[in-house]
Amino acid sequence: MNWKWLLTGAEPRMRYGLLVAIGVVVMMTLTYSIWAPGGRGMAAFAAIAAVIISHISAKLIMKK
């Protein structure tokens, strides 16, 4: 597996940033009922997971 491709931002950066931001907002909205009752720790975990999932999906979308 090419770890450098996975761990770096995509080009063009503006489109990559927009895809990640939209992905994080969508993921946090969809999982609100899970992390809201869990408090700050669960919200932080959900945010980190949302960023990772959005990063990977944005990279795969831009690879096409």
PDB file of N, CA, C and O in Angstrom:
ATOM      1  N   MET A   1       0.836  -1.175   0.000  1.00  0.00           N
ATOM      2  CA  MET A   1       0.000   0.000   0.000  1.00  0.00           C
ATOM      3  C   MET A   1       0.881   1.237   0.000  1.00  0.00           C
ATOM      4  O   MET A   1       1.904   1.286   0.669  1.00  0.00           O
ATOM      5  N   ASN A   2       0.484   2.232  -0.753  1.00  0.00           N
ATOM      6  CA  ASN A   2       1.225   3.472  -0.849  1.00  0.00           C
ATOM      7  C   ASN A   2       0.812   4.403   0.294  1.00  0.00           C
ATOM      8  O   ASN A   2      -0.172   5.128   0.201  1.00  0.00           O
ATOM      9  N   TRP A   3       1.557   4.386   1.385  1.00  0.00           N
ATOM     10  CA  TRP A   3       1.201   5.179   2.568  1.00  0.00           C
ATOM     11  C   TRP A   3       1.354   6.666   2.319  1.00  0.00           C
ATOM     12  O   TRP A   3       0.631   7.466   2.895  1.00  0.00           O
ATOM     13  N   LYS A   4       2.312   7.065   1.485  1.00  0.00           N
ATOM     14  CA  LYS A   4       2.494   8.490   1.204  1.00  0.00           C
ATOM     15  C   LYS A   4       1.246   9.056   0.535  1.00  0.00           C
ATOM     16  O   LYS A   4       0.806  10.154   0.857  1.00  0.00           O
ATOM     17  N   TRP A   5       0.657   8.303  -0.403  1.00  0.00           N
ATOM     18  CA  TRP A   5      -0.558   8.760  -1.072  1.00  0.00           C
ATOM     19  C   TRP A   5      -1.695   8.928  -0.073  1.00  0.00           C
ATOM     20  O   TRP A   5      -2.452   9.883  -0.131  1.00  0.00           O
ATOM     21  N   LEU A   6      -1.785   8.011   0.869  1.00  0.00           N
ATOM     22  CA  LEU A   6      -2.877   8.038   1.828  1.00  0.00           C
ATOM     23  C   LEU A   6      -2.713   9.137   2.876  1.00  0.00           C
ATOM     24  O   LEU A   6      -3.694   9.725   3.324  1.00  0.00           O
ATOM     25  N   LEU A   7      -1.490   9.440   3.258  1.00  0.00           N
ATOM     26  CA  LEU A   7      -1.260  10.371   4.359  1.00  0.00           C
ATOM     27  C   LEU A   7      -1.076  11.818   3.948  1.00  0.00           C
ATOM     28  O   LEU A   7      -0.987  12.688   4.808  1.00  0.00           O
ATOM     29  N   THR A   8      -1.012  12.114   2.655  1.00  0.00           N
ATOM     30  CA  THR A   8      -0.849  13.498   2.209  1.00  0.00           C
ATOM     31  C   THR A   8      -2.162  14.033   1.664  1.00  0.00           C
ATOM     32  O   THR A   8      -3.050  13.281   1.295  1.00  0.00           O
ATOM     33  N   GLY A   9      -2.258  15.343   1.622  1.00  0.00           N
ATOM     34  CA  GLY A   9      -3.437  15.979   1.057  1.00  0.00           C
ATOM     35  C   GLY A   9      -3.490  15.797  -0.447  1.00  0.00           C
ATOM     36  O   GLY A   9      -2.477  15.539  -1.094  1.00  0.00           O
ATOM     37  N   ALA A  10      -4.667  15.945  -1.003  1.00  0.00           N
ATOM     38  CA  ALA A  10      -4.839  15.761  -2.436  1.00  0.00           C
ATOM     39  C   ALA A  10      -4.688  17.100  -3.161  1.00  0.00           C
ATOM     40  O   ALA A  10      -4.773  18.160  -2.564  1.00  0.00           O
ATOM     41  N   GLU A  11      -4.460  17.042  -4.432  1.00  0.00           N
ATOM     42  CA  GLU A  11      -4.394  18.238  -5.271  1.00  0.00           C
ATOM     43  C   GLU A  11      -5.584  18.260  -6.205  1.00  0.00           C
ATOM     44  O   GLU A  11      -5.958  17.214  -6.702  1.00  0.00           O
ATOM     45  N   PRO A  12      -6.211  19.321  -6.497  1.00  0.00           N
ATOM     46  CA  PRO A  12      -6.031  20.659  -5.925  1.00  0.00           C
ATOM     47  C   PRO A  12      -6.558  20.735  -4.497  1.00  0.00           C
ATOM     48  O   PRO A  12      -7.573  20.133  -4.164  1.00  0.00           O
ATOM     49  N   ARG A  13      -5.864  21.457  -3.663  1.00  0.00           N
ATOM     50  CA  ARG A  13      -6.161  21.481  -2.227  1.00  0.00           C
ATOM     51  C   ARG A  13      -7.514  22.095  -1.904  1.00  0.00           C
ATOM     52  O   ARG A  13      -8.139  21.709  -0.929  1.00  0.00           O
ATOM     53  N   MET A  14      -7.970  23.054  -2.687  1.00  0.00           N
ATOM     54  CA  MET A  14      -9.266  23.680  -2.403  1.00  0.00           C
ATOM     55  C   MET A  14     -10.402  22.659  -2.519  1.00  0.00           C
ATOM     56  O   MET A  14     -11.281  22.598  -1.662  1.00  0.00           O
ATOM     57  N   ARG A  15     -10.379  21.854  -3.561  1.00  0.00           N
ATOM     58  CA  ARG A  15     -11.415  20.837  -3.747  1.00  0.00           C
ATOM     59  C   ARG A  15     -11.318  19.765  -2.657  1.00  0.00           C
ATOM     60  O   ARG A  15     -12.332  19.313  -2.131  1.00  0.00           O
ATOM     61  N   TYR A  16     -10.102  19.377  -2.320  1.00  0.00           N
ATOM     62  CA  TYR A  16      -9.891  18.386  -1.263  1.00  0.00           C
ATOM     63  C   TYR A  16     -10.428  18.902   0.072  1.00  0.00           C
ATOM     64  O   TYR A  16     -11.129  18.197   0.785  1.00  0.00           O
ATOM     65  N   GLY A  17     -10.103  20.129   0.407  1.00  0.00           N
ATOM     66  CA  GLY A  17     -10.576  20.724   1.654  1.00  0.00           C
ATOM     67  C   GLY A  17     -12.084  20.816   1.704  1.00  0.00           C
ATOM     68  O   GLY A  17     -12.701  20.563   2.745  1.00  0.00           O
ATOM     69  N   LEU A  18     -12.687  21.167   0.592  1.00  0.00           N
ATOM     70  CA  LEU A  18     -14.147  21.245   0.528  1.00  0.00           C
ATOM     71  C   LEU A  18     -14.786  19.872   0.703  1.00  0.00           C
ATOM     72  O   LEU A  18     -15.764  19.730   1.442  1.00  0.00           O
ATOM     73  N   LEU A  19     -14.238  18.860   0.056  1.00  0.00           N
ATOM     74  CA  LEU A  19     -14.769  17.500   0.199  1.00  0.00           C
ATOM     75  C   LEU A  19     -14.636  16.991   1.633  1.00  0.00           C
ATOM     76  O   LEU A  19     -15.568  16.374   2.166  1.00  0.00           O
ATOM     77  N   VAL A  20     -13.518  17.262   2.269  1.00  0.00           N
ATOM     78  CA  VAL A  20     -13.330  16.829   3.648  1.00  0.00           C
ATOM     79  C   VAL A  20     -14.282  17.568   4.578  1.00  0.00           C
ATOM     80  O   VAL A  20     -14.900  16.965   5.456  1.00  0.00           O
ATOM     81  N   ALA A  21     -14.422  18.867   4.391  1.00  0.00           N
ATOM     82  CA  ALA A  21     -15.319  19.656   5.248  1.00  0.00           C
ATOM     83  C   ALA A  21     -16.763  19.191   5.115  1.00  0.00           C
ATOM     84  O   ALA A  21     -17.467  19.017   6.129  1.00  0.00           O
ATOM     85  N   ILE A  22     -17.212  18.977   3.894  1.00  0.00           N
ATOM     86  CA  ILE A  22     -18.581  18.497   3.681  1.00  0.00           C
ATOM     87  C   ILE A  22     -18.752  17.111   4.295  1.00  0.00           C
ATOM     88  O   ILE A  22     -19.768  16.823   4.932  1.00  0.00           O
ATOM     89  N   GLY A  23     -17.758  16.253   4.128  1.00  0.00           N
ATOM     90  CA  GLY A  23     -17.831  14.917   4.701  1.00  0.00           C
ATOM     91  C   GLY A  23     -17.913  14.931   6.216  1.00  0.00           C
ATOM     92  O   GLY A  23     -18.684  14.177   6.813  1.00  0.00           O
ATOM     93  N   VAL A  24     -17.139  15.801   6.850  1.00  0.00           N
ATOM     94  CA  VAL A  24     -17.161  15.880   8.313  1.00  0.00           C
ATOM     95  C   VAL A  24     -18.516  16.382   8.798  1.00  0.00           C
ATOM     96  O   VAL A  24     -19.085  15.844   9.757  1.00  0.00           O
ATOM     97  N   VAL A  25     -19.046  17.402   8.142  1.00  0.00           N
ATOM     98  CA  VAL A  25     -20.355  17.930   8.547  1.00  0.00           C
ATOM     99  C   VAL A  25     -21.434  16.868   8.398  1.00  0.00           C
ATOM    100  O   VAL A  25     -22.269  16.677   9.294  1.00  0.00           O
ATOM    101  N   VAL A  26     -21.416  16.154   7.289  1.00  0.00           N
ATOM    102  CA  VAL A  26     -22.418  15.107   7.071  1.00  0.00           C
ATOM    103  C   VAL A  26     -22.273  13.990   8.097  1.00  0.00           C
ATOM    104  O   VAL A  26     -23.264  13.540   8.684  1.00  0.00           O
ATOM    105  N   MET A  27     -21.044  13.537   8.333  1.00  0.00           N
ATOM    106  CA  MET A  27     -20.833  12.452   9.301  1.00  0.00           C
ATOM    107  C   MET A  27     -21.232  12.856  10.713  1.00  0.00           C
ATOM    108  O   MET A  27     -21.841  12.077  11.445  1.00  0.00           O
ATOM    109  N   MET A  28     -20.881  14.073  11.120  1.00  0.00           N
ATOM    110  CA  MET A  28     -21.236  14.518  12.467  1.00  0.00           C
ATOM    111  C   MET A  28     -22.746  14.704  12.603  1.00  0.00           C
ATOM    112  O   MET A  28     -23.309  14.445  13.674  1.00  0.00           O
ATOM    113  N   THR A  29     -23.402  15.130  11.536  1.00  0.00           N
ATOM    114  CA  THR A  29     -24.861  15.273  11.577  1.00  0.00           C
ATOM    115  C   THR A  29     -25.537  13.914  11.671  1.00  0.00           C
ATOM    116  O   THR A  29     -26.490  13.737  12.442  1.00  0.00           O
ATOM    117  N   LEU A  30     -25.057  12.961  10.892  1.00  0.00           N
ATOM    118  CA  LEU A  30     -25.670  11.631  10.901  1.00  0.00           C
ATOM    119  C   LEU A  30     -25.462  10.897  12.223  1.00  0.00           C
ATOM    120  O   LEU A  30     -26.313  10.103  12.626  1.00  0.00           O
ATOM    121  N   THR A  31     -24.363  11.155  12.887  1.00  0.00           N
ATOM    122  CA  THR A  31     -24.069  10.435  14.126  1.00  0.00           C
ATOM    123  C   THR A  31     -24.371  11.252  15.375  1.00  0.00           C
ATOM    124  O   THR A  31     -23.944  10.881  16.476  1.00  0.00           O
ATOM    125  N   TYR A  32     -25.109  12.328  15.253  1.00  0.00           N
ATOM    126  CA  TYR A  32     -25.399  13.200  16.396  1.00  0.00           C
ATOM    127  C   TYR A  32     -26.075  12.450  17.540  1.00  0.00           C
ATOM    128  O   TYR A  32     -25.726  12.645  18.704  1.00  0.00           O
ATOM    129  N   SER A  33     -27.011  11.594  17.213  1.00  0.00           N
ATOM    130  CA  SER A  33     -27.740  10.882  18.261  1.00  0.00           C
ATOM    131  C   SER A  33     -26.847   9.896  19.013  1.00  0.00           C
ATOM    132  O   SER A  33     -27.188   9.457  20.110  1.00  0.00           O
ATOM    133  N   ILE A  34     -25.703   9.549  18.463  1.00  0.00           N
ATOM    134  CA  ILE A  34     -24.776   8.634  19.128  1.00  0.00           C
ATOM    135  C   ILE A  34     -23.813   9.396  20.037  1.00  0.00           C
ATOM    136  O   ILE A  34     -23.608   9.037  21.189  1.00  0.00           O
ATOM    137  N   TRP A  35     -23.209  10.487  19.520  1.00  0.00           N
ATOM    138  CA  TRP A  35     -22.176  11.153  20.298  1.00  0.00           C
ATOM    139  C   TRP A  35     -22.708  12.228  21.234  1.00  0.00           C
ATOM    140  O   TRP A  35     -22.034  12.571  22.217  1.00  0.00           O
ATOM    141  N   ALA A  36     -23.875  12.777  20.990  1.00  0.00           N
ATOM    142  CA  ALA A  36     -24.395  13.845  21.859  1.00  0.00           C
ATOM    143  C   ALA A  36     -24.615  13.372  23.304  1.00  0.00           C
ATOM    144  O   ALA A  36     -24.201  14.064  24.242  1.00  0.00           O
ATOM    145  N   PRO A  37     -25.250  12.224  23.522  1.00  0.00           N
ATOM    146  CA  PRO A  37     -25.413  11.786  24.909  1.00  0.00           C
ATOM    147  C   PRO A  37     -24.105  11.312  25.555  1.00  0.00           C
ATOM    148  O   PRO A  37     -24.005  11.241  26.775  1.00  0.00           O
ATOM    149  N   GLY A  38     -23.105  11.031  24.749  1.00  0.00           N
ATOM    150  CA  GLY A  38     -21.849  10.504  25.269  1.00  0.00           C
ATOM    151  C   GLY A  38     -20.926  11.539  25.855  1.00  0.00           C
ATOM    152  O   GLY A  38     -19.926  11.195  26.475  1.00  0.00           O
ATOM    153  N   GLY A  39     -21.192  12.803  25.647  1.00  0.00           N
ATOM    154  CA  GLY A  39     -20.360  13.863  26.207  1.00  0.00           C
ATOM    155  C   GLY A  39     -19.195  14.246  25.314  1.00  0.00           C
ATOM    156  O   GLY A  39     -19.136  13.894  24.139  1.00  0.00           O
ATOM    157  N   ARG A  40     -18.262  14.982  25.932  1.00  0.00           N
ATOM    158  CA  ARG A  40     -17.137  15.527  25.166  1.00  0.00           C
ATOM    159  C   ARG A  40     -16.212  14.463  24.611  1.00  0.00           C
ATOM    160  O   ARG A  40     -15.710  14.588  23.491  1.00  0.00           O
ATOM    161  N   GLY A  41     -15.970  13.421  25.371  1.00  0.00           N
ATOM    162  CA  GLY A  41     -15.073  12.366  24.900  1.00  0.00           C
ATOM    163  C   GLY A  41     -15.600  11.652  23.678  1.00  0.00           C
ATOM    164  O   GLY A  41     -14.867  11.406  22.716  1.00  0.00           O
ATOM    165  N   MET A  42     -16.880  11.326  23.719  1.00  0.00           N
ATOM    166  CA  MET A  42     -17.496  10.658  22.567  1.00  0.00           C
ATOM    167  C   MET A  42     -17.564  11.602  21.368  1.00  0.00           C
ATOM    168  O   MET A  42     -17.376  11.170  20.224  1.00  0.00           O
ATOM    169  N   ALA A  43     -17.808  12.884  21.606  1.00  0.00           N
ATOM    170  CA  ALA A  43     -17.832  13.858  20.511  1.00  0.00           C
ATOM    171  C   ALA A  43     -16.454  13.987  19.870  1.00  0.00           C
ATOM    172  O   ALA A  43     -16.337  14.088  18.640  1.00  0.00           O
ATOM    173  N   ALA A  44     -15.410  13.983  20.675  1.00  0.00           N
ATOM    174  CA  ALA A  44     -14.054  14.066  20.141  1.00  0.00           C
ATOM    175  C   ALA A  44     -13.721  12.826  19.318  1.00  0.00           C
ATOM    176  O   ALA A  44     -13.134  12.925  18.234  1.00  0.00           O
ATOM    177  N   PHE A  45     -14.084  11.658  19.826  1.00  0.00           N
ATOM    178  CA  PHE A  45     -13.851  10.423  19.084  1.00  0.00           C
ATOM    179  C   PHE A  45     -14.617  10.427  17.754  1.00  0.00           C
ATOM    180  O   PHE A  45     -14.075  10.054  16.712  1.00  0.00           O
ATOM    181  N   ALA A  46     -15.859  10.877  17.773  1.00  0.00           N
ATOM    182  CA  ALA A  46     -16.670  10.934  16.552  1.00  0.00           C
ATOM    183  C   ALA A  46     -16.077  11.927  15.559  1.00  0.00           C
ATOM    184  O   ALA A  46     -16.075  11.678  14.345  1.00  0.00           O
ATOM    185  N   ALA A  47     -15.556  13.041  16.049  1.00  0.00           N
ATOM    186  CA  ALA A  47     -14.953  14.038  15.155  1.00  0.00           C
ATOM    187  C   ALA A  47     -13.685  13.495  14.499  1.00  0.00           C
ATOM    188  O   ALA A  47     -13.469  13.681  13.294  1.00  0.00           O
ATOM    189  N   ILE A  48     -12.856  12.820  15.265  1.00  0.00           N
ATOM    190  CA  ILE A  48     -11.630  12.239  14.698  1.00  0.00           C
ATOM    191  C   ILE A  48     -11.975  11.173  13.667  1.00  0.00           C
ATOM    192  O   ILE A  48     -11.385  11.123  12.580  1.00  0.00           O
ATOM    193  N   ALA A  49     -12.932  10.320  13.992  1.00  0.00           N
ATOM    194  CA  ALA A  49     -13.352   9.285  13.042  1.00  0.00           C
ATOM    195  C   ALA A  49     -13.946   9.910  11.781  1.00  0.00           C
ATOM    196  O   ALA A  49     -13.689   9.435  10.666  1.00  0.00           O
ATOM    197  N   ALA A  50     -14.713  10.993  11.940  1.00  0.00           N
ATOM    198  CA  ALA A  50     -15.309  11.659  10.779  1.00  0.00           C
ATOM    199  C   ALA A  50     -14.238  12.259   9.880  1.00  0.00           C
ATOM    200  O   ALA A  50     -14.340  12.190   8.649  1.00  0.00           O
ATOM    201  N   VAL A  51     -13.203  12.839  10.465  1.00  0.00           N
ATOM    202  CA  VAL A  51     -12.122  13.420   9.665  1.00  0.00           C
ATOM    203  C   VAL A  51     -11.366  12.325   8.904  1.00  0.00           C
ATOM    204  O   VAL A  51     -11.052  12.487   7.720  1.00  0.00           O
ATOM    205  N   ILE A  52     -11.090  11.208   9.564  1.00  0.00           N
ATOM    206  CA  ILE A  52     -10.373  10.114   8.906  1.00  0.00           C
ATOM    207  C   ILE A  52     -11.201   9.537   7.758  1.00  0.00           C
ATOM    208  O   ILE A  52     -10.690   9.347   6.649  1.00  0.00           O
ATOM    209  N   ILE A  53     -12.468   9.284   8.004  1.00  0.00           N
ATOM    210  CA  ILE A  53     -13.334   8.730   6.958  1.00  0.00           C
ATOM    211  C   ILE A  53     -13.490   9.716   5.806  1.00  0.00           C
ATOM    212  O   ILE A  53     -13.435   9.336   4.634  1.00  0.00           O
ATOM    213  N   SER A  54     -13.646  11.005   6.120  1.00  0.00           N
ATOM    214  CA  SER A  54     -13.789  12.017   5.072  1.00  0.00           C
ATOM    215  C   SER A  54     -12.505  12.174   4.263  1.00  0.00           C
ATOM    216  O   SER A  54     -12.550  12.382   3.052  1.00  0.00           O
ATOM    217  N   HIS A  55     -11.359  12.078   4.931  1.00  0.00           N
ATOM    218  CA  HIS A  55     -10.081  12.176   4.230  1.00  0.00           C
ATOM    219  C   HIS A  55      -9.922  11.037   3.225  1.00  0.00           C
ATOM    220  O   HIS A  55      -9.577  11.262   2.060  1.00  0.00           O
ATOM    221  N   ILE A  56     -10.197   9.830   3.670  1.00  0.00           N
ATOM    222  CA  ILE A  56     -10.062   8.670   2.783  1.00  0.00           C
ATOM    223  C   ILE A  56     -11.048   8.744   1.624  1.00  0.00           C
ATOM    224  O   ILE A  56     -10.686   8.503   0.477  1.00  0.00           O
ATOM    225  N   SER A  57     -12.297   9.120   1.912  1.00  0.00           N
ATOM    226  CA  SER A  57     -13.270   9.207   0.830  1.00  0.00           C
ATOM    227  C   SER A  57     -12.929  10.328  -0.145  1.00  0.00           C
ATOM    228  O   SER A  57     -13.110  10.173  -1.355  1.00  0.00           O
ATOM    229  N   ALA A  58     -12.428  11.462   0.353  1.00  0.00           N
ATOM    230  CA  ALA A  58     -12.034  12.551  -0.548  1.00  0.00           C
ATOM    231  C   ALA A  58     -10.868  12.129  -1.431  1.00  0.00           C
ATOM    232  O   ALA A  58     -10.839  12.451  -2.627  1.00  0.00           O
ATOM    233  N   LYS A  59      -9.905  11.413  -0.856  1.00  0.00           N
ATOM    234  CA  LYS A  59      -8.793  10.935  -1.660  1.00  0.00           C
ATOM    235  C   LYS A  59      -9.260   9.968  -2.759  1.00  0.00           C
ATOM    236  O   LYS A  59      -8.797  10.039  -3.891  1.00  0.00           O
ATOM    237  N   LEU A  60     -10.171   9.077  -2.400  1.00  0.00           N
ATOM    238  CA  LEU A  60     -10.676   8.124  -3.395  1.00  0.00           C
ATOM    239  C   LEU A  60     -11.508   8.816  -4.470  1.00  0.00           C
ATOM    240  O   LEU A  60     -11.445   8.433  -5.638  1.00  0.00           O
ATOM    241  N   ILE A  61     -12.283   9.824  -4.076  1.00  0.00           N
ATOM    242  CA  ILE A  61     -13.064  10.577  -5.077  1.00  0.00           C
ATOM    243  C   ILE A  61     -12.146  11.311  -6.022  1.00  0.00           C
ATOM    244  O   ILE A  61     -12.354  11.322  -7.240  1.00  0.00           O
ATOM    245  N   MET A  62     -11.100  11.931  -5.502  1.00  0.00           N
ATOM    246  CA  MET A  62     -10.200  12.716  -6.356  1.00  0.00           C
ATOM    247  C   MET A  62      -9.250  11.850  -7.164  1.00  0.00           C
ATOM    248  O   MET A  62      -8.640  12.323  -8.122  1.00  0.00           O
ATOM    249  N   LYS A  63      -9.110  10.585  -6.799  1.00  0.00           N
ATOM    250  CA  LYS A  63      -8.233   9.694  -7.561  1.00  0.00           C
ATOM    251  C   LYS A  63      -8.833   9.377  -8.926  1.00  0.00           C
ATOM    252  O   LYS A  63      -8.108   9.133  -9.875  1.00  0.00           O
ATOM    253  N   LYS A  64     -10.158   9.387  -9.008  1.00  0.00           N
ATOM    254  CA  LYS A  64     -10.822   9.038 -10.268  1.00  0.00           C
ATOM    255  C   LYS A  64     -10.567  10.040 -11.344  1.00  0.00           C
ATOM    256  O   LYS A  64     -10.349  11.158 -11.217  1.00  0.00           O
TER     257      LYS A  64
END
